[in-house]
JSON list of C-alpha atoms in Angstrom, two decimals:
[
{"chain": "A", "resi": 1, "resn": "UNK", "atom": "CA", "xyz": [-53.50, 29.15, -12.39]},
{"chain": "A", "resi": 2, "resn": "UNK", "atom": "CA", "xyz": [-51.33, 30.84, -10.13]},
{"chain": "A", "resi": 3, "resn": "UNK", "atom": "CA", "xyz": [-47.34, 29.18, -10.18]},
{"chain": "A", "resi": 4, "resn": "UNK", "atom": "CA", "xyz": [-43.68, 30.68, -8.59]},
{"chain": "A", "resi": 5, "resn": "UNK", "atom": "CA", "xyz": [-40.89, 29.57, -11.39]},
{"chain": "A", "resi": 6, "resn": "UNK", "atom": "CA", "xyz": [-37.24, 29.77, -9.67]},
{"chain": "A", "resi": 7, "resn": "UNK", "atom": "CA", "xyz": [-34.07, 29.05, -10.85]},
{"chain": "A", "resi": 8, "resn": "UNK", "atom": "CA", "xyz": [-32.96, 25.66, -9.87]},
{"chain": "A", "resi": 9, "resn": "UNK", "atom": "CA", "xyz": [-30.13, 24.80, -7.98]},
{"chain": "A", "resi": 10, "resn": "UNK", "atom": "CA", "xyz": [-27.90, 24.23, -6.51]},
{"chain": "A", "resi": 11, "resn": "UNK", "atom": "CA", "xyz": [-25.64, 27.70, -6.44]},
{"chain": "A", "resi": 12, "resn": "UNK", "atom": "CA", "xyz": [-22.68, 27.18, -5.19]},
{"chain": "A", "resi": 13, "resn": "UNK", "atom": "CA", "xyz": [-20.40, 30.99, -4.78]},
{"chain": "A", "resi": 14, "resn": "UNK", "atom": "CA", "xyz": [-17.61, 31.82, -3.27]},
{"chain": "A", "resi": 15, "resn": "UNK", "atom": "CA", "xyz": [-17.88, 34.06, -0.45]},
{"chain": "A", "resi": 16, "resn": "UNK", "atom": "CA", "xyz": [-18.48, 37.53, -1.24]},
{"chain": "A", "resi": 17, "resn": "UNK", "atom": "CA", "xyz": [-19.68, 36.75, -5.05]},
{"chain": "A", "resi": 18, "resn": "UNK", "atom": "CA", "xyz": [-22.59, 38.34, -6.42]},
{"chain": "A", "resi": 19, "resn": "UNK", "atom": "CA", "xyz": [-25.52, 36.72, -6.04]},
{"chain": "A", "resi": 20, "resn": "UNK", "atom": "CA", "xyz": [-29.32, 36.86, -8.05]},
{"chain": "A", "resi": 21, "resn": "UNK", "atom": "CA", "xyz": [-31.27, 33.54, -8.01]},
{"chain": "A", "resi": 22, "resn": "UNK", "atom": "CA", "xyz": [-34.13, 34.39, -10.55]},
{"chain": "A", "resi": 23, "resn": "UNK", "atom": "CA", "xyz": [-37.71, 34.46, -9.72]},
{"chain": "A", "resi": 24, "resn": "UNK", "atom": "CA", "xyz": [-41.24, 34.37, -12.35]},
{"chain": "A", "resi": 25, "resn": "UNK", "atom": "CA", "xyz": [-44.23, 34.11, -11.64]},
{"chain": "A", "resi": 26, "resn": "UNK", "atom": "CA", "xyz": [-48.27, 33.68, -13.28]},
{"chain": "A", "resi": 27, "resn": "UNK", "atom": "CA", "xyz": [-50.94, 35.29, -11.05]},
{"chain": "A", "resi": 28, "resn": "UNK", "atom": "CA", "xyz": [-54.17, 37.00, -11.92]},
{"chain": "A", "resi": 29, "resn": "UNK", "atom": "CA", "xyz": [-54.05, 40.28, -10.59]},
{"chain": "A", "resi": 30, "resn": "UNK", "atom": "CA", "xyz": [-51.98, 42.10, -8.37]},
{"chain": "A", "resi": 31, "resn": "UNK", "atom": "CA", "xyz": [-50.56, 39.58, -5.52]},
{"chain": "A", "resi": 32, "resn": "UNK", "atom": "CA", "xyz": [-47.90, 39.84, -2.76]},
{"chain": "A", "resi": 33, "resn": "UNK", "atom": "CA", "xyz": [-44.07, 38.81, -3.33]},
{"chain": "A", "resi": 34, "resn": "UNK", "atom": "CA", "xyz": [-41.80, 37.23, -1.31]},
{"chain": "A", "resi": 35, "resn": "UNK", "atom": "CA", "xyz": [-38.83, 35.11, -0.29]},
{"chain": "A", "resi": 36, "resn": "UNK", "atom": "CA", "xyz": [-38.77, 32.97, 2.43]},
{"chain": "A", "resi": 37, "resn": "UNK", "atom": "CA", "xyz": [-35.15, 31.56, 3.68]},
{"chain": "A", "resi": 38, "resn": "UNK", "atom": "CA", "xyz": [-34.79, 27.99, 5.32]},
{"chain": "A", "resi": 39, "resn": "UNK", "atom": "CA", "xyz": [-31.53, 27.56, 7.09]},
{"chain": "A", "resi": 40, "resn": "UNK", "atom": "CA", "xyz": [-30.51, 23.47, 7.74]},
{"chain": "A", "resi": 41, "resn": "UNK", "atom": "CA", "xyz": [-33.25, 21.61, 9.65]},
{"chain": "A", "resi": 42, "resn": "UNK", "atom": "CA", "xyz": [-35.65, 24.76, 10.27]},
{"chain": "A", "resi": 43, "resn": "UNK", "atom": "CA", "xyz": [-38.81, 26.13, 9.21]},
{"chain": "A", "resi": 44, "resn": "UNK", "atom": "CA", "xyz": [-39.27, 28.83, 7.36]},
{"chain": "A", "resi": 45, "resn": "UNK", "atom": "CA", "xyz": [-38.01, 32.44, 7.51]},
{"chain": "A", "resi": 46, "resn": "UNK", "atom": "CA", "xyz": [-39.59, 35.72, 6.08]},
{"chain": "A", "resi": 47, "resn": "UNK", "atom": "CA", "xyz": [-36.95, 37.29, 4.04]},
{"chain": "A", "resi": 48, "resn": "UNK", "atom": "CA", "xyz": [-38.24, 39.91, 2.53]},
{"chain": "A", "resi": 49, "resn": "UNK", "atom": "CA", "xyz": [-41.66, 41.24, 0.69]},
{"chain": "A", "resi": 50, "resn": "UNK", "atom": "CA", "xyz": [-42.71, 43.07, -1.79]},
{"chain": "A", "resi": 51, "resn": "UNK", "atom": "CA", "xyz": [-46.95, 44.09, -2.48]},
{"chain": "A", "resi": 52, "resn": "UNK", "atom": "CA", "xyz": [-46.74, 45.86, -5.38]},
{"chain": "A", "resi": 53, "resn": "UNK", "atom": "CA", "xyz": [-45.45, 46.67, -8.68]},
{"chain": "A", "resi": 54, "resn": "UNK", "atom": "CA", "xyz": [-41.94, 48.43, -8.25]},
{"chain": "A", "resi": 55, "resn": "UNK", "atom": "CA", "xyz": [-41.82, 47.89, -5.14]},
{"chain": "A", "resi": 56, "resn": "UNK", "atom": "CA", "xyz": [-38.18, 47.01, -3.17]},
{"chain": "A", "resi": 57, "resn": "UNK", "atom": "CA", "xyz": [-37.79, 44.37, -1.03]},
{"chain": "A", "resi": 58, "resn": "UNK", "atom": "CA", "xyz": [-34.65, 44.46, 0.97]},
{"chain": "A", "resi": 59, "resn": "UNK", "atom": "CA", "xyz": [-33.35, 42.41, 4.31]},
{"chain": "A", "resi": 60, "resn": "UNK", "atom": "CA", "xyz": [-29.64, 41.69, 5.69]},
{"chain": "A", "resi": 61, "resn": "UNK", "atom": "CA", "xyz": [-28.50, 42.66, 2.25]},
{"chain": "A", "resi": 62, "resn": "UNK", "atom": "CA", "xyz": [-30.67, 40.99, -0.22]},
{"chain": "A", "resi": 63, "resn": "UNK", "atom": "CA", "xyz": [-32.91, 42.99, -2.69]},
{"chain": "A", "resi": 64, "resn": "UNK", "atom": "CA", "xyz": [-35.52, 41.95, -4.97]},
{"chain": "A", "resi": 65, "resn": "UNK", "atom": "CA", "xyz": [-37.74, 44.21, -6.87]},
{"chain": "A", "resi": 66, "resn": "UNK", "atom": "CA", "xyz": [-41.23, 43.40, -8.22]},
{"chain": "A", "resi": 67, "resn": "UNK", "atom": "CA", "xyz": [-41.14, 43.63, -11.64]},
{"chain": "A", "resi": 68, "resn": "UNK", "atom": "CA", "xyz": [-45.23, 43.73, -13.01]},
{"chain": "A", "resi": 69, "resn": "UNK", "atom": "CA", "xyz": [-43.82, 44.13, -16.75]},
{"chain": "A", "resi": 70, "resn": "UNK", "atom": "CA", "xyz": [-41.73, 41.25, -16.40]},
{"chain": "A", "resi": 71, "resn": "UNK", "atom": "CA", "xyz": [-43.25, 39.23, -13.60]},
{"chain": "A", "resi": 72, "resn": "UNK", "atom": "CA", "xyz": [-40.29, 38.56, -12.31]},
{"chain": "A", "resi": 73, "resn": "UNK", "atom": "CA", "xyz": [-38.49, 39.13, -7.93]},
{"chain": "A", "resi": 74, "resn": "UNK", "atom": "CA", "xyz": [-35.72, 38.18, -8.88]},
{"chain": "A", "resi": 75, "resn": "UNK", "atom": "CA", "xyz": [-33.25, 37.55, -5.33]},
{"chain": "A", "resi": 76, "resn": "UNK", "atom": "CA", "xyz": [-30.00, 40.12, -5.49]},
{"chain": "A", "resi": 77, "resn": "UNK", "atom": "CA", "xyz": [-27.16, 40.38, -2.90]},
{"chain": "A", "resi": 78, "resn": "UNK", "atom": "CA", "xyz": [-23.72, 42.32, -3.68]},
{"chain": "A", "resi": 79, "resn": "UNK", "atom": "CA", "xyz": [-21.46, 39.98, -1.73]},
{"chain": "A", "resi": 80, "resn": "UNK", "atom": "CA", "xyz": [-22.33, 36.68, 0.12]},
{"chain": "A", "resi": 81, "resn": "UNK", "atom": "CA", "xyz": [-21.16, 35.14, 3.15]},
{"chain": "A", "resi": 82, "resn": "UNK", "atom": "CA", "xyz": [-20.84, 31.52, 4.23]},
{"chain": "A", "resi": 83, "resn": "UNK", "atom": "CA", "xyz": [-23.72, 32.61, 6.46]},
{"chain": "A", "resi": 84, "resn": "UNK", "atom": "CA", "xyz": [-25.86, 32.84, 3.73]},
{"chain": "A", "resi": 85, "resn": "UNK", "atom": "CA", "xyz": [-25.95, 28.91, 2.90]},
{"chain": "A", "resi": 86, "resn": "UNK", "atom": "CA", "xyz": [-29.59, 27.62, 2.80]},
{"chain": "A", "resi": 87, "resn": "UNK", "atom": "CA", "xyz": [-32.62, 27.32, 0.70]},
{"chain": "A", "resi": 88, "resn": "UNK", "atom": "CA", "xyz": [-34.55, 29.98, -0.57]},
{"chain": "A", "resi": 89, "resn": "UNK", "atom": "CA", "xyz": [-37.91, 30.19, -1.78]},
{"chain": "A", "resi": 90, "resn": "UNK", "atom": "CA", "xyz": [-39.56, 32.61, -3.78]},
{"chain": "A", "resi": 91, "resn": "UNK", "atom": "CA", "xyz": [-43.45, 32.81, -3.46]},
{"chain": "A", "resi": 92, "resn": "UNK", "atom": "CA", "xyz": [-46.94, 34.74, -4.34]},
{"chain": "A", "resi": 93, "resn": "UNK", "atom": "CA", "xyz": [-49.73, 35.32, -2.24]},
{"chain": "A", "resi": 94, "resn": "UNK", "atom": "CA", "xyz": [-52.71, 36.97, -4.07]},
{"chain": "A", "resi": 95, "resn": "UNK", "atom": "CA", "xyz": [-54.34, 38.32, -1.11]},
{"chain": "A", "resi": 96, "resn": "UNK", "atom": "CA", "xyz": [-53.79, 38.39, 2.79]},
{"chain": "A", "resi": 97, "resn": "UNK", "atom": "CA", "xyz": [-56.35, 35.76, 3.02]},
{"chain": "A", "resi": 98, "resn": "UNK", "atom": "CA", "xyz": [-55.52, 33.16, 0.40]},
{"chain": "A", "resi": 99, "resn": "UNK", "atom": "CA", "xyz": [-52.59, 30.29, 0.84]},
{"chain": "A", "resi": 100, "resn": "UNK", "atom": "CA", "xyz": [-48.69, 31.19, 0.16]},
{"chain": "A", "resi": 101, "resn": "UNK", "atom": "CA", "xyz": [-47.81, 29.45, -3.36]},
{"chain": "A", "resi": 102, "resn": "UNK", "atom": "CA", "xyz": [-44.12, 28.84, -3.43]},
{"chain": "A", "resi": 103, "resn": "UNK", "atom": "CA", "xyz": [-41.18, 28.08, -5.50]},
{"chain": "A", "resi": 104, "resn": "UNK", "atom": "CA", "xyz": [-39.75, 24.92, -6.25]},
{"chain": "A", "resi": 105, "resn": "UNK", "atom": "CA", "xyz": [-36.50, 26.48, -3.86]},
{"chain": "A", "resi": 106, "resn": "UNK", "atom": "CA", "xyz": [-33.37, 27.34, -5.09]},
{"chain": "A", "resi": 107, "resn": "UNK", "atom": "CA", "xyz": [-30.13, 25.82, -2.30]},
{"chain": "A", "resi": 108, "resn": "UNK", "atom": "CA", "xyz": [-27.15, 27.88, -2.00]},
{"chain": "A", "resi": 109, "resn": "UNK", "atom": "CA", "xyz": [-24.14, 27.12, -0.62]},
{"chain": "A", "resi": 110, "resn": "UNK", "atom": "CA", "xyz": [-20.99, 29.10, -0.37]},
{"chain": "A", "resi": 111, "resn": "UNK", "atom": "CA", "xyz": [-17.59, 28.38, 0.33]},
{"chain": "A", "resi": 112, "resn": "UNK", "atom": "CA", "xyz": [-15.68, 30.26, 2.57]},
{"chain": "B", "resi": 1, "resn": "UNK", "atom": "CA", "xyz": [-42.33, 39.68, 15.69]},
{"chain": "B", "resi": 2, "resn": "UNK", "atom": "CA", "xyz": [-45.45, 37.51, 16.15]},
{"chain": "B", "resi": 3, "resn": "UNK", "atom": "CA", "xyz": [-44.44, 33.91, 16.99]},
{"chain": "B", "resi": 4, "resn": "UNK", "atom": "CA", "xyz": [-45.72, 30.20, 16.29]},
{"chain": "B", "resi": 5, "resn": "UNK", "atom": "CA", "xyz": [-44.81, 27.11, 18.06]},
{"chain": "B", "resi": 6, "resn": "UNK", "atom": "CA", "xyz": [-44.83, 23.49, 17.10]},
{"chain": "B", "resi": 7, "resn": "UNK", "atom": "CA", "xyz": [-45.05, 20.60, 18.93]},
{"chain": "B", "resi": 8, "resn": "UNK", "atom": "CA", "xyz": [-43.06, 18.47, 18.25]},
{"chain": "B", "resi": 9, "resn": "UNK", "atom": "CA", "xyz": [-40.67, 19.55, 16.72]},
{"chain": "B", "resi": 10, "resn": "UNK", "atom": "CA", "xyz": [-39.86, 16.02, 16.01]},
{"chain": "B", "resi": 11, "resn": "UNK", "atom": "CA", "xyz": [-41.63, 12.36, 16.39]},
{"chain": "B", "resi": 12, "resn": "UNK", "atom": "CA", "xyz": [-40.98, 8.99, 15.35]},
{"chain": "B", "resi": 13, "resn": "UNK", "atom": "CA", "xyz": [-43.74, 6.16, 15.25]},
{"chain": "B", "resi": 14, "resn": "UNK", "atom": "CA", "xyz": [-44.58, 2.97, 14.43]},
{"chain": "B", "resi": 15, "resn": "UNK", "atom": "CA", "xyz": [-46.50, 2.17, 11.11]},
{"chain": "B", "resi": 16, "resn": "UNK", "atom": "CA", "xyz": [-50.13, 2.35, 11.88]},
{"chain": "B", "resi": 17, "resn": "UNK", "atom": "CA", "xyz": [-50.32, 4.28, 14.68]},
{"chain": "B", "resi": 18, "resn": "UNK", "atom": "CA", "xyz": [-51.55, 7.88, 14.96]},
{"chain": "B", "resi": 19, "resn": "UNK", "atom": "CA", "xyz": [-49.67, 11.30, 15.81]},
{"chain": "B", "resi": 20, "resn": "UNK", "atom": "CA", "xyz": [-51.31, 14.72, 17.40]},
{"chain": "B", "resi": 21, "resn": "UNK", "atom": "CA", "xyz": [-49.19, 17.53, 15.70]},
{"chain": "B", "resi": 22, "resn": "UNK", "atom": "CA", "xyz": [-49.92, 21.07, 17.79]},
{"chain": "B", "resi": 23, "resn": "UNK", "atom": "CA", "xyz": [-49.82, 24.61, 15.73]},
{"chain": "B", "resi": 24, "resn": "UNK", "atom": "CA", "xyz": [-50.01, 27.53, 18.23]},
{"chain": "B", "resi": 25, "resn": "UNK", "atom": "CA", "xyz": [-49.64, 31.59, 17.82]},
{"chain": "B", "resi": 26, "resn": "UNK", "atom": "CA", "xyz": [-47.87, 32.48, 21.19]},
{"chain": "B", "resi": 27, "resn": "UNK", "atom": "CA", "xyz": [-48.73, 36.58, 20.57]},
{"chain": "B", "resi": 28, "resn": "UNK", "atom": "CA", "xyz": [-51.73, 36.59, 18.74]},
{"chain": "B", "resi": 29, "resn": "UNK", "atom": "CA", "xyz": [-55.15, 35.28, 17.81]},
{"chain": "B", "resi": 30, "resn": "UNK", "atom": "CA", "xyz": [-55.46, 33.36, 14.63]},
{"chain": "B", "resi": 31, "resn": "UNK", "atom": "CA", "xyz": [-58.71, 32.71, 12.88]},
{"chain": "B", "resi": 32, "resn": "UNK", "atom": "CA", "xyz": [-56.98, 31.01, 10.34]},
{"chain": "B", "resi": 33, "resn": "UNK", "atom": "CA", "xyz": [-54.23, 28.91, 10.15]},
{"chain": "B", "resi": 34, "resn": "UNK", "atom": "CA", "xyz": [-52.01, 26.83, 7.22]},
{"chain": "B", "resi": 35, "resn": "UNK", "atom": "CA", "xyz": [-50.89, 23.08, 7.21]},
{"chain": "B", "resi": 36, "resn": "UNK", "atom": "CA", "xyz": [-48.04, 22.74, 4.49]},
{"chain": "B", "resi": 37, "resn": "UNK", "atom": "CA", "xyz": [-46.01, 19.58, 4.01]},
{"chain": "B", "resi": 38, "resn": "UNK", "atom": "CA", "xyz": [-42.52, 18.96, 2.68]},
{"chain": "B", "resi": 39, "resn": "UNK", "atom": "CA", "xyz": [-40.70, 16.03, 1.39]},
{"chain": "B", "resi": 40, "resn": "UNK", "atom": "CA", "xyz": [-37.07, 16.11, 1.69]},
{"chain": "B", "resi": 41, "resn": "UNK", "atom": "CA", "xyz": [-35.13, 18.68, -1.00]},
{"chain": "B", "resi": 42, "resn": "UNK", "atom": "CA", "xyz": [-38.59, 19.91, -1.84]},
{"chain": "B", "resi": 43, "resn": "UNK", "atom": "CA", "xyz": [-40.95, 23.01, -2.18]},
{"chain": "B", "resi": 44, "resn": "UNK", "atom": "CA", "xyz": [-44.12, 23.44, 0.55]},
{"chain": "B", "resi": 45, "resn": "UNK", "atom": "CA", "xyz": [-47.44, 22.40, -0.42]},
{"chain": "B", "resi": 46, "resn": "UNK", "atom": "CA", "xyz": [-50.28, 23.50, 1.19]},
{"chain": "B", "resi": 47, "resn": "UNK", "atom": "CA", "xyz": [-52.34, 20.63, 2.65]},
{"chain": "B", "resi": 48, "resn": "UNK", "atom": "CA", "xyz": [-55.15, 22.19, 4.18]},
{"chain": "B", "resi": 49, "resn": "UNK", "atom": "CA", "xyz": [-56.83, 25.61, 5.57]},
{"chain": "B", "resi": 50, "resn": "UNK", "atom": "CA", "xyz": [-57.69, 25.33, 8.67]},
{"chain": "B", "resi": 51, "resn": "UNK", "atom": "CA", "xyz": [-60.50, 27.83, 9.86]},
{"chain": "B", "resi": 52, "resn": "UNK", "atom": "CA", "xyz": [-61.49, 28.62, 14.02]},
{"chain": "B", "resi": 53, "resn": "UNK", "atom": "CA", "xyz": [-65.13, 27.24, 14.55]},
{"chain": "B", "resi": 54, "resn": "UNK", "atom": "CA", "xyz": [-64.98, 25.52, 11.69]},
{"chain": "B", "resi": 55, "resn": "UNK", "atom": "CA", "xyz": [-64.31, 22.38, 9.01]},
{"chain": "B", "resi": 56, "resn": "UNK", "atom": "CA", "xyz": [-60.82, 22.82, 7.46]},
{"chain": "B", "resi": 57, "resn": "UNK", "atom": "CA", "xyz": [-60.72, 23.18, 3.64]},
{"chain": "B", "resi": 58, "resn": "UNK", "atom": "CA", "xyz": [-58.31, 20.68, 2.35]},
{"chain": "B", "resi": 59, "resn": "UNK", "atom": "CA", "xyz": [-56.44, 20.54, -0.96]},
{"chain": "B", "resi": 60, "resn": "UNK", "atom": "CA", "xyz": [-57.15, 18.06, -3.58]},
{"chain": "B", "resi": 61, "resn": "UNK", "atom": "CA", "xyz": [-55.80, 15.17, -3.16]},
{"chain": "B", "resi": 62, "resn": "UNK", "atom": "CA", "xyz": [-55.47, 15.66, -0.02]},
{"chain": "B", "resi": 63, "resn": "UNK", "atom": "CA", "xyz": [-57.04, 12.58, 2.37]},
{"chain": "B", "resi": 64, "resn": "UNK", "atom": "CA", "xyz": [-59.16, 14.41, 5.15]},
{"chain": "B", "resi": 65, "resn": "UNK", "atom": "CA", "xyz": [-59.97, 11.43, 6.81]},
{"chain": "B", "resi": 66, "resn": "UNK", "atom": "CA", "xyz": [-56.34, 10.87, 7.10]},
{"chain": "B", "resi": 67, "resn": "UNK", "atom": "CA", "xyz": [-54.94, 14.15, 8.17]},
{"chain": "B", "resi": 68, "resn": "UNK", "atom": "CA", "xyz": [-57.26, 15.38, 10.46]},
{"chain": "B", "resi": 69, "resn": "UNK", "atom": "CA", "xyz": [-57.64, 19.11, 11.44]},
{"chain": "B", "resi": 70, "resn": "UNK", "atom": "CA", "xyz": [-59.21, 20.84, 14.53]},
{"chain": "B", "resi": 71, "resn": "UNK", "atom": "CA", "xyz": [-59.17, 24.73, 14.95]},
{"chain": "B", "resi": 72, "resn": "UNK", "atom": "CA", "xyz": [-60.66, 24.55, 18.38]},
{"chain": "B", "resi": 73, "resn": "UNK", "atom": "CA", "xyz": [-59.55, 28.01, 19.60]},
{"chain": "B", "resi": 74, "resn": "UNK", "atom": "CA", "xyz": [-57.97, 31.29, 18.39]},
{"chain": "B", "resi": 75, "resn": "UNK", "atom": "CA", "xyz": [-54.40, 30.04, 19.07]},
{"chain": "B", "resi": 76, "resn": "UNK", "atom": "CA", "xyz": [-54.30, 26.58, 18.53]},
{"chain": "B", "resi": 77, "resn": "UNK", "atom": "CA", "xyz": [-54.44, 24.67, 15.45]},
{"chain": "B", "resi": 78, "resn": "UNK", "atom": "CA", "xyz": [-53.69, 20.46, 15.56]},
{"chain": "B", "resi": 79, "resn": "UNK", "atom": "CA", "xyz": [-52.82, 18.06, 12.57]},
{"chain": "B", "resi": 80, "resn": "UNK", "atom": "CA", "xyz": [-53.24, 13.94, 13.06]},
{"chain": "B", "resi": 81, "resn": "UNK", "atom": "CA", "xyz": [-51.89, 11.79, 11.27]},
{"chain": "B", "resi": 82, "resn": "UNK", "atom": "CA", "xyz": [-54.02, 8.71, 11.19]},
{"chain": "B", "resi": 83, "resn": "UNK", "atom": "CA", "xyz": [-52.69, 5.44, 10.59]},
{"chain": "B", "resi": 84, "resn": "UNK", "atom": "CA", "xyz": [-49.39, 6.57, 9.66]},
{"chain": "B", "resi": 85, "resn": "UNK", "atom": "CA", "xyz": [-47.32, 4.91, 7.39]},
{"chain": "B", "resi": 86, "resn": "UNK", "atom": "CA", "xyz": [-44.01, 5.27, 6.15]},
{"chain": "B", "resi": 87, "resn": "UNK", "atom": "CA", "xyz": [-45.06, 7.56, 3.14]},
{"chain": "B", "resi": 88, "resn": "UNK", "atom": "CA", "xyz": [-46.32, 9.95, 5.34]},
{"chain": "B", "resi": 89, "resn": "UNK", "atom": "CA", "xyz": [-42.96, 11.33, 7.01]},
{"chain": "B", "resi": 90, "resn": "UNK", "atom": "CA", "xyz": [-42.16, 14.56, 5.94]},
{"chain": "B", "resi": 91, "resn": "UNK", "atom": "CA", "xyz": [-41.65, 17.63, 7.70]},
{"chain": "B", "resi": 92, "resn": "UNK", "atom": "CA", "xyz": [-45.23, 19.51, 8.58]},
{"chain": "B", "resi": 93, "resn": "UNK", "atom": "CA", "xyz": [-45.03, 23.02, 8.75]},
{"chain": "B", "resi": 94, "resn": "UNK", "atom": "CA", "xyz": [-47.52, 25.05, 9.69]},
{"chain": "B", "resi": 95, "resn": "UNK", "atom": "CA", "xyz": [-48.99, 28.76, 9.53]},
{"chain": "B", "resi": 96, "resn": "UNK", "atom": "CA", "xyz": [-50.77, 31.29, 11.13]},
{"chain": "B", "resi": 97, "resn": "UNK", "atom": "CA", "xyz": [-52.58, 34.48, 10.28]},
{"chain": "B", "resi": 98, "resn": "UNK", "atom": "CA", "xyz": [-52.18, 37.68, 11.87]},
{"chain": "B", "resi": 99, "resn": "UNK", "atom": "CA", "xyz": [-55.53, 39.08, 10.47]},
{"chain": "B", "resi": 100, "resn": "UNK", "atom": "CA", "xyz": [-56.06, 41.95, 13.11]},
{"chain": "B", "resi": 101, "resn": "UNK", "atom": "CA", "xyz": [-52.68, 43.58, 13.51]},
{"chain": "B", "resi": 102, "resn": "UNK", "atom": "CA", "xyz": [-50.19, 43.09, 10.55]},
{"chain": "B", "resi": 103, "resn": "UNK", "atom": "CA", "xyz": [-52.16, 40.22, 8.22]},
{"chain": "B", "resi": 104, "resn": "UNK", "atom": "CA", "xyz": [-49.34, 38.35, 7.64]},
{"chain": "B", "resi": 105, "resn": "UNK", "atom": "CA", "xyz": [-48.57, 34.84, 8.01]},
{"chain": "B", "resi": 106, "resn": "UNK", "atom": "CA", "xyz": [-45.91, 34.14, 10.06]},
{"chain": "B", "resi": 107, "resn": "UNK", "atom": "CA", "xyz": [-44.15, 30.10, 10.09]},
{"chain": "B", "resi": 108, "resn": "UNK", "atom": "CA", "xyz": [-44.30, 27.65, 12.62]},
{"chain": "B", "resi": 109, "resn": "UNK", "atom": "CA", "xyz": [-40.61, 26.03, 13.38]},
{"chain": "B", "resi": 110, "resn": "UNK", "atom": "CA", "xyz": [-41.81, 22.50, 11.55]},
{"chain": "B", "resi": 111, "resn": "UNK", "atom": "CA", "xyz": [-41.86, 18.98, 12.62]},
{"chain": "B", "resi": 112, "resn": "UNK", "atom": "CA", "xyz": [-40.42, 16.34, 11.37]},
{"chain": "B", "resi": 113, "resn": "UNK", "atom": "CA", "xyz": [-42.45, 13.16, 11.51]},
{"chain": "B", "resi": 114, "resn": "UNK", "atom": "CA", "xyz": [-40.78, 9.43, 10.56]},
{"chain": "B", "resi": 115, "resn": "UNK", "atom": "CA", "xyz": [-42.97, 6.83, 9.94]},
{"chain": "B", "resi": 116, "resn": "UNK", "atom": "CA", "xyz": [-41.07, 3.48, 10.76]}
]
């Protein structure tokens, strides 16, 4: 079946540390990326998407690229900021009409 | 961006009784919408698809007759919780569909529900 691995937390950086939280997933064919961002006490945010293989995702400084060979997103961002503390969740969608399968989330915090 | 409300955002009840949670797209229509669930420090898991016109399709293991779902127009989208009990707070999250303009889903706010 289809299943989002991620890398378990939590991260804990320093502020403006590299940052990559890693991201695999199992799908049958060719489905959607993404990574959705949940600050403290609210729903979820769209981070940033990717649809196919290649492709770059990028928002407010994160990247992630869709890897097909791989099947890996794996989350990037040069240099976080205290800002930046919350839960992320990587997850597949494998067409615009099926449910979003996420990630077991990944929280990061950083210190200032 | 396209927007969806919840209401409440947050509810506390006594055991047994039963709670009306609403799931609305403020800028566009949705003929289908998503009812996810998440216990605290945890990942979402989709509890049911809920479809305008029509019965929702809920997940297995999943107890319809305890989380009912009613898609009754284009915008609006409710969860009950019947009976509640105290194993049944969690925060409910919902989401919509954009199917005519972008096809995206797009994430209610959430609502946390305690059972007491």
């Amino acid at each position: 079946g289809n299943s989002v691995t991620q890398m378990e937390g939590p991260v804990t950086l320093s502020e403006e540390a590299f940052l990559t939280i890693n991201c695999t997933y199992t799908a049958t064919g060719y489905p959607s990326l993404f990574w959705y961002v949940q600050y403290p006490g609210e729903g979820l945010q769209l981070l940033l998407k990717a649809t196919k293989a290649d492709d770059k995702g990028s928002n407010k400084g994160f990247e992630a690229t869709y890897r097909k060979e791989t099947t890996s997103f794996h989350l990037e961002k040069g240099s976080v900021q205290v800002s930046d503390s919350a839960v992320y969740f990587c997850a597949l969608q494998r067409s615009s009409a099926s449910k979003i399968i996420f990630g077991s989330g990944t929280r990061l915090s950083i210190r200032p | 961006g396209a927007v969806v409300s919840q209401h409440p955002s947050w509810v506390i009840c006594k055991s047994g009784t039963s709670v009306k949670i609403e799931c609305r797209s403020l800028d566009f229509q949705a003929t289908t919408m998503f009812w996810y669930r998440q216990f605290p420090k945890q990942s979402l898991m989709l509890m049911a698809t809920s479809n305008e016109g029509s019965k929702a399709t809920y997940e297995q293991g999943v107890e319809k007759d305890k989380f009912l779902i009613n898609h009754a127009s284009l915008t609006l989208s409710t969860l009950t919780v019947t009976s509640a009990h105290p194993e049944d707070s969690s925060f409910y999250i919902c989401s919509a569909r954009d199917q005519l303009y972008t096809d995206t889903q797009y994430f209610g706010p959430g609502t946390r529900l305690t059972v007491l």
